[in-house]
PDB file of C-alpha atoms in Angstrom:
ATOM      1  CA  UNK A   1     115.732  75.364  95.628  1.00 94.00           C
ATOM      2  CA  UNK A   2     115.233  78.653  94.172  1.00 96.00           C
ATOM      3  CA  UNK A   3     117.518  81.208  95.496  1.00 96.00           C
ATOM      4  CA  UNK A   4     118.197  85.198  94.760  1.00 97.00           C
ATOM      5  CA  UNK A   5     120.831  86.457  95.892  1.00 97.00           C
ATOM      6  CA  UNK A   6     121.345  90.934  96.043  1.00 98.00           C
ATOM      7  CA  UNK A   7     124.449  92.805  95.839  1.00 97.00           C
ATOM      8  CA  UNK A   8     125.592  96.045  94.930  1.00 97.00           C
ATOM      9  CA  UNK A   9     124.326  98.135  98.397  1.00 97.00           C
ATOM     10  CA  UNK A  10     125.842 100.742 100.007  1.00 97.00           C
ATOM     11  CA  UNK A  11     125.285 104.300 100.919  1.00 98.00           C
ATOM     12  CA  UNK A  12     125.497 106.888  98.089  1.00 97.00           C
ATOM     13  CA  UNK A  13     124.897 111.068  98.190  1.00 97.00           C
ATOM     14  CA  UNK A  14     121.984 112.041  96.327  1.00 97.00           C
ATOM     15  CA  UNK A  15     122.575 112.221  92.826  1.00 97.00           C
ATOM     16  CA  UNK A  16     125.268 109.801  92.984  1.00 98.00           C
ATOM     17  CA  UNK A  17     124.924 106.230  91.386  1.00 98.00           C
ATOM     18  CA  UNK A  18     124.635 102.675  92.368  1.00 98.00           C
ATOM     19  CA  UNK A  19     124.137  99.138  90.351  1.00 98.00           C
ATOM     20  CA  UNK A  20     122.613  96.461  91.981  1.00 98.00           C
ATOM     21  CA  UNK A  21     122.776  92.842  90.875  1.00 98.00           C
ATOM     22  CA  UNK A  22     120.966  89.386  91.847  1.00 98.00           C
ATOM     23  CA  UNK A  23     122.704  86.247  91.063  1.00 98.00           C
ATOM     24  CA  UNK A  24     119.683  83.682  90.457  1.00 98.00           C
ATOM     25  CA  UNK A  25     119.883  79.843  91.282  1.00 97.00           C
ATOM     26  CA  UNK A  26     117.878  76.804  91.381  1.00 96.00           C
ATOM     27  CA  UNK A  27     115.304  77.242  88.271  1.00 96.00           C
ATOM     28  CA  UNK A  28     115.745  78.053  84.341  1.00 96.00           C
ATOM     29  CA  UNK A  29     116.536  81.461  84.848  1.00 96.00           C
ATOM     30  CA  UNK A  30     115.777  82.266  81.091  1.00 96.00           C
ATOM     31  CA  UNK A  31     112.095  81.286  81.248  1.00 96.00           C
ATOM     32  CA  UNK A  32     110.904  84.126  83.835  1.00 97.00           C
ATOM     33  CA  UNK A  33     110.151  87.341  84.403  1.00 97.00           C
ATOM     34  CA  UNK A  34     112.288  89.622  87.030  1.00 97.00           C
ATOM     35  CA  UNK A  35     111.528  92.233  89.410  1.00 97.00           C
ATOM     36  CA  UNK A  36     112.882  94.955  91.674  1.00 98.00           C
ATOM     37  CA  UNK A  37     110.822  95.505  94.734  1.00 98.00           C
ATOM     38  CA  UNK A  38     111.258  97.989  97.559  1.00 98.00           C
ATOM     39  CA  UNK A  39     110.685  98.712 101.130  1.00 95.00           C
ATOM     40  CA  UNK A  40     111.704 101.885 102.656  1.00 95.00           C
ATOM     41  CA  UNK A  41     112.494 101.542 106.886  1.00 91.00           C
ATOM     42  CA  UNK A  42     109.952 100.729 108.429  1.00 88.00           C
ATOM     43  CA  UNK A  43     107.774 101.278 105.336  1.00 91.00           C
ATOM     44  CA  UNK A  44     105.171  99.084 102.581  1.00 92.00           C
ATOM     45  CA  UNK A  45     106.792  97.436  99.413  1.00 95.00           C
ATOM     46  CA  UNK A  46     106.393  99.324  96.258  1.00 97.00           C
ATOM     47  CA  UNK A  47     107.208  97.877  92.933  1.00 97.00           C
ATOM     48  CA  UNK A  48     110.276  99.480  90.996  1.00 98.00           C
ATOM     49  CA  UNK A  49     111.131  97.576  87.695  1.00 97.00           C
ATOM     50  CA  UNK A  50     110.351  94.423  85.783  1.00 97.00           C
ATOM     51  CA  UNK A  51     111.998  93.132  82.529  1.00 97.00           C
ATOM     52  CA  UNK A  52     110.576  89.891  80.719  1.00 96.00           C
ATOM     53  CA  UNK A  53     112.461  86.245  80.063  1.00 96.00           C
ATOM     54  CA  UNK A  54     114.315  87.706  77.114  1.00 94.00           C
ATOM     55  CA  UNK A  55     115.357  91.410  78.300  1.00 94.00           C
ATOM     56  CA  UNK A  56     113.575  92.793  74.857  1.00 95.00           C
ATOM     57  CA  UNK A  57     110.917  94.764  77.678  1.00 95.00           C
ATOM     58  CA  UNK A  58     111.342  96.437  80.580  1.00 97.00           C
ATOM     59  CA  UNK A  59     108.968  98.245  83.034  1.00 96.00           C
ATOM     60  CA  UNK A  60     109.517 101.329  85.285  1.00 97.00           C
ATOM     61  CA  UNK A  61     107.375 102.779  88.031  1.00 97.00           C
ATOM     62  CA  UNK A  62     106.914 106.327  87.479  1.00 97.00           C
ATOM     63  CA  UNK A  63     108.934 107.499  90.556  1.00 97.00           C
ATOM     64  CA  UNK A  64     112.036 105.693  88.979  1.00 98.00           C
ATOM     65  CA  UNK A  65     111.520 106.478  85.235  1.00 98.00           C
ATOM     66  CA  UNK A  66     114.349 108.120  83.775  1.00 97.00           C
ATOM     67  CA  UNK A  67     116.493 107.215  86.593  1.00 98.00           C
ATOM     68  CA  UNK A  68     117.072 103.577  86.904  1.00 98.00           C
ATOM     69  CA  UNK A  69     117.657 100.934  84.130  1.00 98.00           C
ATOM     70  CA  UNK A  70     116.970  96.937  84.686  1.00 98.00           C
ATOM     71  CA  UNK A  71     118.565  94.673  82.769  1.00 98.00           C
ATOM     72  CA  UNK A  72     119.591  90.979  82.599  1.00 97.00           C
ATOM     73  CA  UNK A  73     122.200  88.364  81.377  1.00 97.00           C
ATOM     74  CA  UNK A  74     121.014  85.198  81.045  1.00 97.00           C
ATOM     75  CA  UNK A  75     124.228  83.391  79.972  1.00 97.00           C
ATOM     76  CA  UNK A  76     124.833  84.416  83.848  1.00 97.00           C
ATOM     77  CA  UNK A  77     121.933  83.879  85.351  1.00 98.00           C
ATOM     78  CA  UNK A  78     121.784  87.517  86.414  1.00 98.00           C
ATOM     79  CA  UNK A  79     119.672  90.437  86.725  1.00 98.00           C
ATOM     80  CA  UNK A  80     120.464  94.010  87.597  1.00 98.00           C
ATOM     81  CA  UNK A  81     119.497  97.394  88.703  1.00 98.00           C
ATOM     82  CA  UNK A  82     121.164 100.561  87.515  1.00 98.00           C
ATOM     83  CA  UNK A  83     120.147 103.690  89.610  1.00 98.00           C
ATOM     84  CA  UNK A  84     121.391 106.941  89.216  1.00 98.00           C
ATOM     85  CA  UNK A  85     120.389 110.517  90.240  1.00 98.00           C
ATOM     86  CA  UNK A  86     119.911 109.041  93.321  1.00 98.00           C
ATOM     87  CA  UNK A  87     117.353 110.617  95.757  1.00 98.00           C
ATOM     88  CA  UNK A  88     117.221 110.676  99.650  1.00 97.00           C
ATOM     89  CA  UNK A  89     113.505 108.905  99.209  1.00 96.00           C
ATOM     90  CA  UNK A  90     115.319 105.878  97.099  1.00 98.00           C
ATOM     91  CA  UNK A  91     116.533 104.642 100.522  1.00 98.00           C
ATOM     92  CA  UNK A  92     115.166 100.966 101.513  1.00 98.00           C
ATOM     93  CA  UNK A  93     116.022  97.471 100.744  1.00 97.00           C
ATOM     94  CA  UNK A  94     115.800  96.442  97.564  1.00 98.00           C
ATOM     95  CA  UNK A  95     114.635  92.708  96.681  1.00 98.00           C
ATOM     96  CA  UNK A  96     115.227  90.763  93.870  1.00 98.00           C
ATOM     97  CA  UNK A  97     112.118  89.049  92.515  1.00 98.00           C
ATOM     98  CA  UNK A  98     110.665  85.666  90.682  1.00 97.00           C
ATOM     99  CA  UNK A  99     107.547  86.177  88.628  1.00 95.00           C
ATOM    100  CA  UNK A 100     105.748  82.902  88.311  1.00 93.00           C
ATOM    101  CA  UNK A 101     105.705  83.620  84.208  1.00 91.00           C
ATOM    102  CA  UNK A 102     107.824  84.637  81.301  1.00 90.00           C
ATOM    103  CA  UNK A 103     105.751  88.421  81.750  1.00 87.00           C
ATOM    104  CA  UNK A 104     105.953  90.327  84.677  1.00 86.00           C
ATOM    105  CA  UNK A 105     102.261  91.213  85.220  1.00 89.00           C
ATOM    106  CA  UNK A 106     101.722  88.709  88.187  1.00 93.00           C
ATOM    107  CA  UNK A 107     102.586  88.097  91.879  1.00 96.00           C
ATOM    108  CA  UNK A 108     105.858  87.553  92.836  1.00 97.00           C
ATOM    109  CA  UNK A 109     106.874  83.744  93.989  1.00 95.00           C
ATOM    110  CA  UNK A 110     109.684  84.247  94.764  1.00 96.00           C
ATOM    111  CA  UNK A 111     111.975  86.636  97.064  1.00 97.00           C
ATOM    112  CA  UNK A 112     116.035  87.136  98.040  1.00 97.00           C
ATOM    113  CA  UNK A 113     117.468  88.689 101.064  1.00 96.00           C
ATOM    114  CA  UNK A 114     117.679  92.408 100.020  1.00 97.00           C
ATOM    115  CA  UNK A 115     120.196  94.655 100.054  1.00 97.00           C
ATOM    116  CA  UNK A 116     119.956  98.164 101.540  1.00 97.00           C
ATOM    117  CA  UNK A 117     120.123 101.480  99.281  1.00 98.00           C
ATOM    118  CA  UNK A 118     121.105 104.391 101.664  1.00 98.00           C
ATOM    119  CA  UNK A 119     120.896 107.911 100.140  1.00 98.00           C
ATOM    120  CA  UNK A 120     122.330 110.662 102.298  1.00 96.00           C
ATOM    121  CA  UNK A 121     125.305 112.948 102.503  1.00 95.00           C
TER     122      UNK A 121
ATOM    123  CA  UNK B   1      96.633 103.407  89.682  1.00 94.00           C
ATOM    124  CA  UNK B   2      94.803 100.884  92.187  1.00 97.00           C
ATOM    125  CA  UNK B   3      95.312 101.966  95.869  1.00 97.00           C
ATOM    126  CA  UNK B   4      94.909  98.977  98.830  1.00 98.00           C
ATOM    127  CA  UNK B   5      94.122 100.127 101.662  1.00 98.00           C
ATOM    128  CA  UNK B   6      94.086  97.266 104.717  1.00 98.00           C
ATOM    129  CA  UNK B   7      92.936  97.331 107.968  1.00 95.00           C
ATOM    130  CA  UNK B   8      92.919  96.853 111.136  1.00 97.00           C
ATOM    131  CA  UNK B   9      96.549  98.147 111.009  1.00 96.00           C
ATOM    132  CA  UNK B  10      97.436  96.157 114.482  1.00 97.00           C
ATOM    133  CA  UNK B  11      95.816  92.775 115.269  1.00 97.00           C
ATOM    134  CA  UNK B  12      96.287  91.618 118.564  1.00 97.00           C
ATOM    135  CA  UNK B  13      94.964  87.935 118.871  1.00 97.00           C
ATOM    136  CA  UNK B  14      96.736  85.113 121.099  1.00 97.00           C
ATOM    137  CA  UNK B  15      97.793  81.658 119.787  1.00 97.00           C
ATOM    138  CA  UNK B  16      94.782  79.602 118.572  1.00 97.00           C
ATOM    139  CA  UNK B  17      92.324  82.552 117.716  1.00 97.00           C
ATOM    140  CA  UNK B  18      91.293  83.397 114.386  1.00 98.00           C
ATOM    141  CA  UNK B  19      92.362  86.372 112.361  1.00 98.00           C
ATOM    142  CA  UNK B  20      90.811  88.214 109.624  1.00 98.00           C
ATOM    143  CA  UNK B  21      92.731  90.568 107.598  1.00 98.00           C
ATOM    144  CA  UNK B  22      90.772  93.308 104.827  1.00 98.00           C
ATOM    145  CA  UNK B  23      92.571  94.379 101.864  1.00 98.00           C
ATOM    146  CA  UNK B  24      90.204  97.135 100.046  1.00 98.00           C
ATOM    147  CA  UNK B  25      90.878  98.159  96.492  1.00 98.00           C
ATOM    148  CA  UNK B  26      90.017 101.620  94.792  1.00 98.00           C
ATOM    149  CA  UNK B  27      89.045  99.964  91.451  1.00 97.00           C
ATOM    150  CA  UNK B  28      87.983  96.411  90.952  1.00 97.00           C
ATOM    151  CA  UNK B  29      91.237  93.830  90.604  1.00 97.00           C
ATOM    152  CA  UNK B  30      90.729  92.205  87.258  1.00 96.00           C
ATOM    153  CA  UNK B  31      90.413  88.422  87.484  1.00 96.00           C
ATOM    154  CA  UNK B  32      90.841  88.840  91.124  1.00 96.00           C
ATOM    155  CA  UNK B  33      94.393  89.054  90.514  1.00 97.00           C
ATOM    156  CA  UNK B  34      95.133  89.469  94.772  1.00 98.00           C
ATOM    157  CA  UNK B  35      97.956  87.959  96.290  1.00 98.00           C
ATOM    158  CA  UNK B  36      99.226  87.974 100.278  1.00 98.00           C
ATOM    159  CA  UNK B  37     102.651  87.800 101.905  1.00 98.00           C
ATOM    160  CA  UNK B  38     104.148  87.461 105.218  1.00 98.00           C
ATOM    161  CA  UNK B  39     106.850  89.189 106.092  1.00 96.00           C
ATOM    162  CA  UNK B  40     108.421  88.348 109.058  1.00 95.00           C
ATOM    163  CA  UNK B  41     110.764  90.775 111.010  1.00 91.00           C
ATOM    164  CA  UNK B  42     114.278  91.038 109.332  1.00 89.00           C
ATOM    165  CA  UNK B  43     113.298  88.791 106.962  1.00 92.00           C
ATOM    166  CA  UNK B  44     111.760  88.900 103.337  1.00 92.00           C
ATOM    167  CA  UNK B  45     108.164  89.104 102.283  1.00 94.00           C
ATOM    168  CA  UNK B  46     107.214  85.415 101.337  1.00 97.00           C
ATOM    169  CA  UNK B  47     103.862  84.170  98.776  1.00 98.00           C
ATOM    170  CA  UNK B  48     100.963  83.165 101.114  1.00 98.00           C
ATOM    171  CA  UNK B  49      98.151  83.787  99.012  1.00 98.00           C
ATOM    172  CA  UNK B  50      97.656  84.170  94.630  1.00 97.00           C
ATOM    173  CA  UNK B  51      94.969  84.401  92.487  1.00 97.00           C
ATOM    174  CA  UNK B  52      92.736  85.316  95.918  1.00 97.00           C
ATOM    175  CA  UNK B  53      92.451  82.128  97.113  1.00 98.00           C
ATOM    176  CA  UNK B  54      95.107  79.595  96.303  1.00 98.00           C
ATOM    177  CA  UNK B  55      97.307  79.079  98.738  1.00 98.00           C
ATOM    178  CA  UNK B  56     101.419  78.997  97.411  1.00 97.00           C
ATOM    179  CA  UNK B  57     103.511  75.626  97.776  1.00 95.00           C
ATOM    180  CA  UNK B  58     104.011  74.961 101.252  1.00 96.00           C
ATOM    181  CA  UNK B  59     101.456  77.600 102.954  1.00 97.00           C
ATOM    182  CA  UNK B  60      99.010  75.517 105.585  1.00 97.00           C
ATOM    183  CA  UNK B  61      95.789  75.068 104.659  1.00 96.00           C
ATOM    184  CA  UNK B  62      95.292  77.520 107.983  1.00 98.00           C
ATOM    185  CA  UNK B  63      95.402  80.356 105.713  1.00 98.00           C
ATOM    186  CA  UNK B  64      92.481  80.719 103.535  1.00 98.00           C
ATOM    187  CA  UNK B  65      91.950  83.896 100.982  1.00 98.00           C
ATOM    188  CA  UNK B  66      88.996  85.160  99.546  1.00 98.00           C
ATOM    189  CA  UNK B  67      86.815  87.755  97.852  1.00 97.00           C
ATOM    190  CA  UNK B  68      86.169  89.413  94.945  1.00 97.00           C
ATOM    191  CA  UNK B  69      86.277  92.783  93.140  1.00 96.00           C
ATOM    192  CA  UNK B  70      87.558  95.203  95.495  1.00 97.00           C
ATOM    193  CA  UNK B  71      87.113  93.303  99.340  1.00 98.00           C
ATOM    194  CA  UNK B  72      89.371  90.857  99.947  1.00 98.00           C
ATOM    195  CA  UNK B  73      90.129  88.538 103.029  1.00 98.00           C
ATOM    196  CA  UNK B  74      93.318  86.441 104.276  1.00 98.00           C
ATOM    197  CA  UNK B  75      91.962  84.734 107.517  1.00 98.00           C
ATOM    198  CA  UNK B  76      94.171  82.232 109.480  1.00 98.00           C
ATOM    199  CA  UNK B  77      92.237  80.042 110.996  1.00 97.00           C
ATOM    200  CA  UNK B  78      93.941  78.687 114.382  1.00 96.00           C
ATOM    201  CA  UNK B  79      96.967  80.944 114.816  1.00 97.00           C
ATOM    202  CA  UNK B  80     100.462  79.324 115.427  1.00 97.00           C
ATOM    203  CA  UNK B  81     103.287  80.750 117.375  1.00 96.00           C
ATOM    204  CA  UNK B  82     104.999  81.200 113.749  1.00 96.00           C
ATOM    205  CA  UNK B  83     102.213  83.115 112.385  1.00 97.00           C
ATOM    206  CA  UNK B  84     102.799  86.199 113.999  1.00 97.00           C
ATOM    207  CA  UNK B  85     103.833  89.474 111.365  1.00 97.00           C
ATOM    208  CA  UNK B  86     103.043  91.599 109.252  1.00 97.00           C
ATOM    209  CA  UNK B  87     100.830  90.792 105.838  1.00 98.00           C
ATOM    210  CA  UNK B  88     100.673  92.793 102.410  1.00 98.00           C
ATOM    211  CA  UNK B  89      98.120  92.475 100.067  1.00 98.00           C
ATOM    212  CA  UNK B  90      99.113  92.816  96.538  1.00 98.00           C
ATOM    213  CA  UNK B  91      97.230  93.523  93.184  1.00 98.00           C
ATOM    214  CA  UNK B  92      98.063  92.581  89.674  1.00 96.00           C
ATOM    215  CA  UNK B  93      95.250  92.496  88.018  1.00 94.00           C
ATOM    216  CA  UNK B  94      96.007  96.413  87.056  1.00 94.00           C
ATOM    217  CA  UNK B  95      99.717  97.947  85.715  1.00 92.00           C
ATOM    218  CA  UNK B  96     101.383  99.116  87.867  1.00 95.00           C
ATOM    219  CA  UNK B  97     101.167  96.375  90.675  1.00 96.00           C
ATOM    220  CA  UNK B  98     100.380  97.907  93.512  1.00 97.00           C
ATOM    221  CA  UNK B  99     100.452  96.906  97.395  1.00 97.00           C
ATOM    222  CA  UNK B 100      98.761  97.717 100.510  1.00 97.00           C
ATOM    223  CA  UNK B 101     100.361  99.181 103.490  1.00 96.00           C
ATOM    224  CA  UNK B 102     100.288  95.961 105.665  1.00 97.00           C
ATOM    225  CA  UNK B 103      98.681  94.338 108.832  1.00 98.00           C
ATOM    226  CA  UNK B 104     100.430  93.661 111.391  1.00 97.00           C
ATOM    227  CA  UNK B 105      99.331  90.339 113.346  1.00 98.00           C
ATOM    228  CA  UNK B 106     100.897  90.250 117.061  1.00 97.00           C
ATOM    229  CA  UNK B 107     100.669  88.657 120.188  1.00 94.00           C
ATOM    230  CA  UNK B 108      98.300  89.468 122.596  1.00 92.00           C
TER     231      UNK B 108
END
């Protein structure tokens, strides 16, 4: 059974810093793509970050470029999310995602639990 | 980048209706590259729909996607009790991927 499972949430002022992480279980970790997907209360999902089976590439969207870093270890079966300059609008759950193939260009298959970002003072 | 745009934004049907949900791109979705999710309340989004009309492992053949270009359609056939929430529309067919806003499916 896959399973993704978020840490790393908390509430932060804005431009403080926070790392997420997302402990992976249940398929060859090495052989897929990750994501970071978000959802702000009571809002859509918008796609953050992606890096490919190896770590070599990574992907930002442009609201997070600059700010956050993705990165992986596969000897741990781990992904994670570095944020900093943190911004009241960076509040929402973040979810750690399964793409379906080695590149992240596709759907996502699979989704953890979340943990929540707050930014405020 | 491609904006989705669903509608209605509310549909309220009882158990055993049908439902049809419209997820409208900006730009044609290469390859039809369209997935859906459902996300239920308090709970994470989970893969009903890929490639615009096969259904993921373990979705009931109740849900059936389709369409092409920029309309696309989830419709659920006979609603069940455990049908009920809210469903994104998602394109990768274009960088970035890009959802829509959501439909939420409730109980009349």
């Amino acid at each position: 059974e896959v399973q993704l499972l978020e840490s790393g949430g908390g509430l932060v002022q804005p431009g403080g810093s926070l790392r997420l992480s997302c402990e992976a279980s249940g398929f060859t970790f090495s052989s897929f793509a990750l994501s970071w997907v978000r959802q702000a209360p009571g809002k859509g999902l918008e796609w953050v970050s992606a890096v490919n089976r190896g770590g070599s590439t990574t992907y930002y969207a442009d609201s997070v470029k600059g700010r956050f870093t993705i990165s992986r270890d596969n000897s741990k079966n781990m992904v994670f999310l570095q944020m900093n300059s943190l911004r009241a609008e960076d509040t929402a759950v973040y979810y750690c995602v399964k793409d379906p193939l080695h590149h992240p260009r596709y759907y996502f298959d699979f989704w953890g639990q979340g943990t929540l970002v707050t930014v405020s003072s | 980048e491609i904006v989705l745009t669903q509608s209605p934004g509310t549909l309220s049907l009882s158990p055993g209706e049908r439902a049809t949900l419209s997820c409208r791109a900006s730009q044609t979705v290469s390859d039809n590259y369209l997935a859906w999710y459902q996300q239920k309340s308090g709970q994470a989004p989970r893969l009903v729909i890929y490639g615009a009309s096969s259904r993921a492992t373990g979705i009931p053949d109740r849900f059936r996607g389709s369409g092409s270009g920029t309309d696309f359609t989830l419709t659920i056939i006979r609603l069940e009790p455990e049908d009920f929430a809210v469903y994104f529309c998602q394109q990768y067919g274009s960088s970035p991927r890009t959802f829509g806003q959501g439909t939420k499916v409730e109980i009349k």
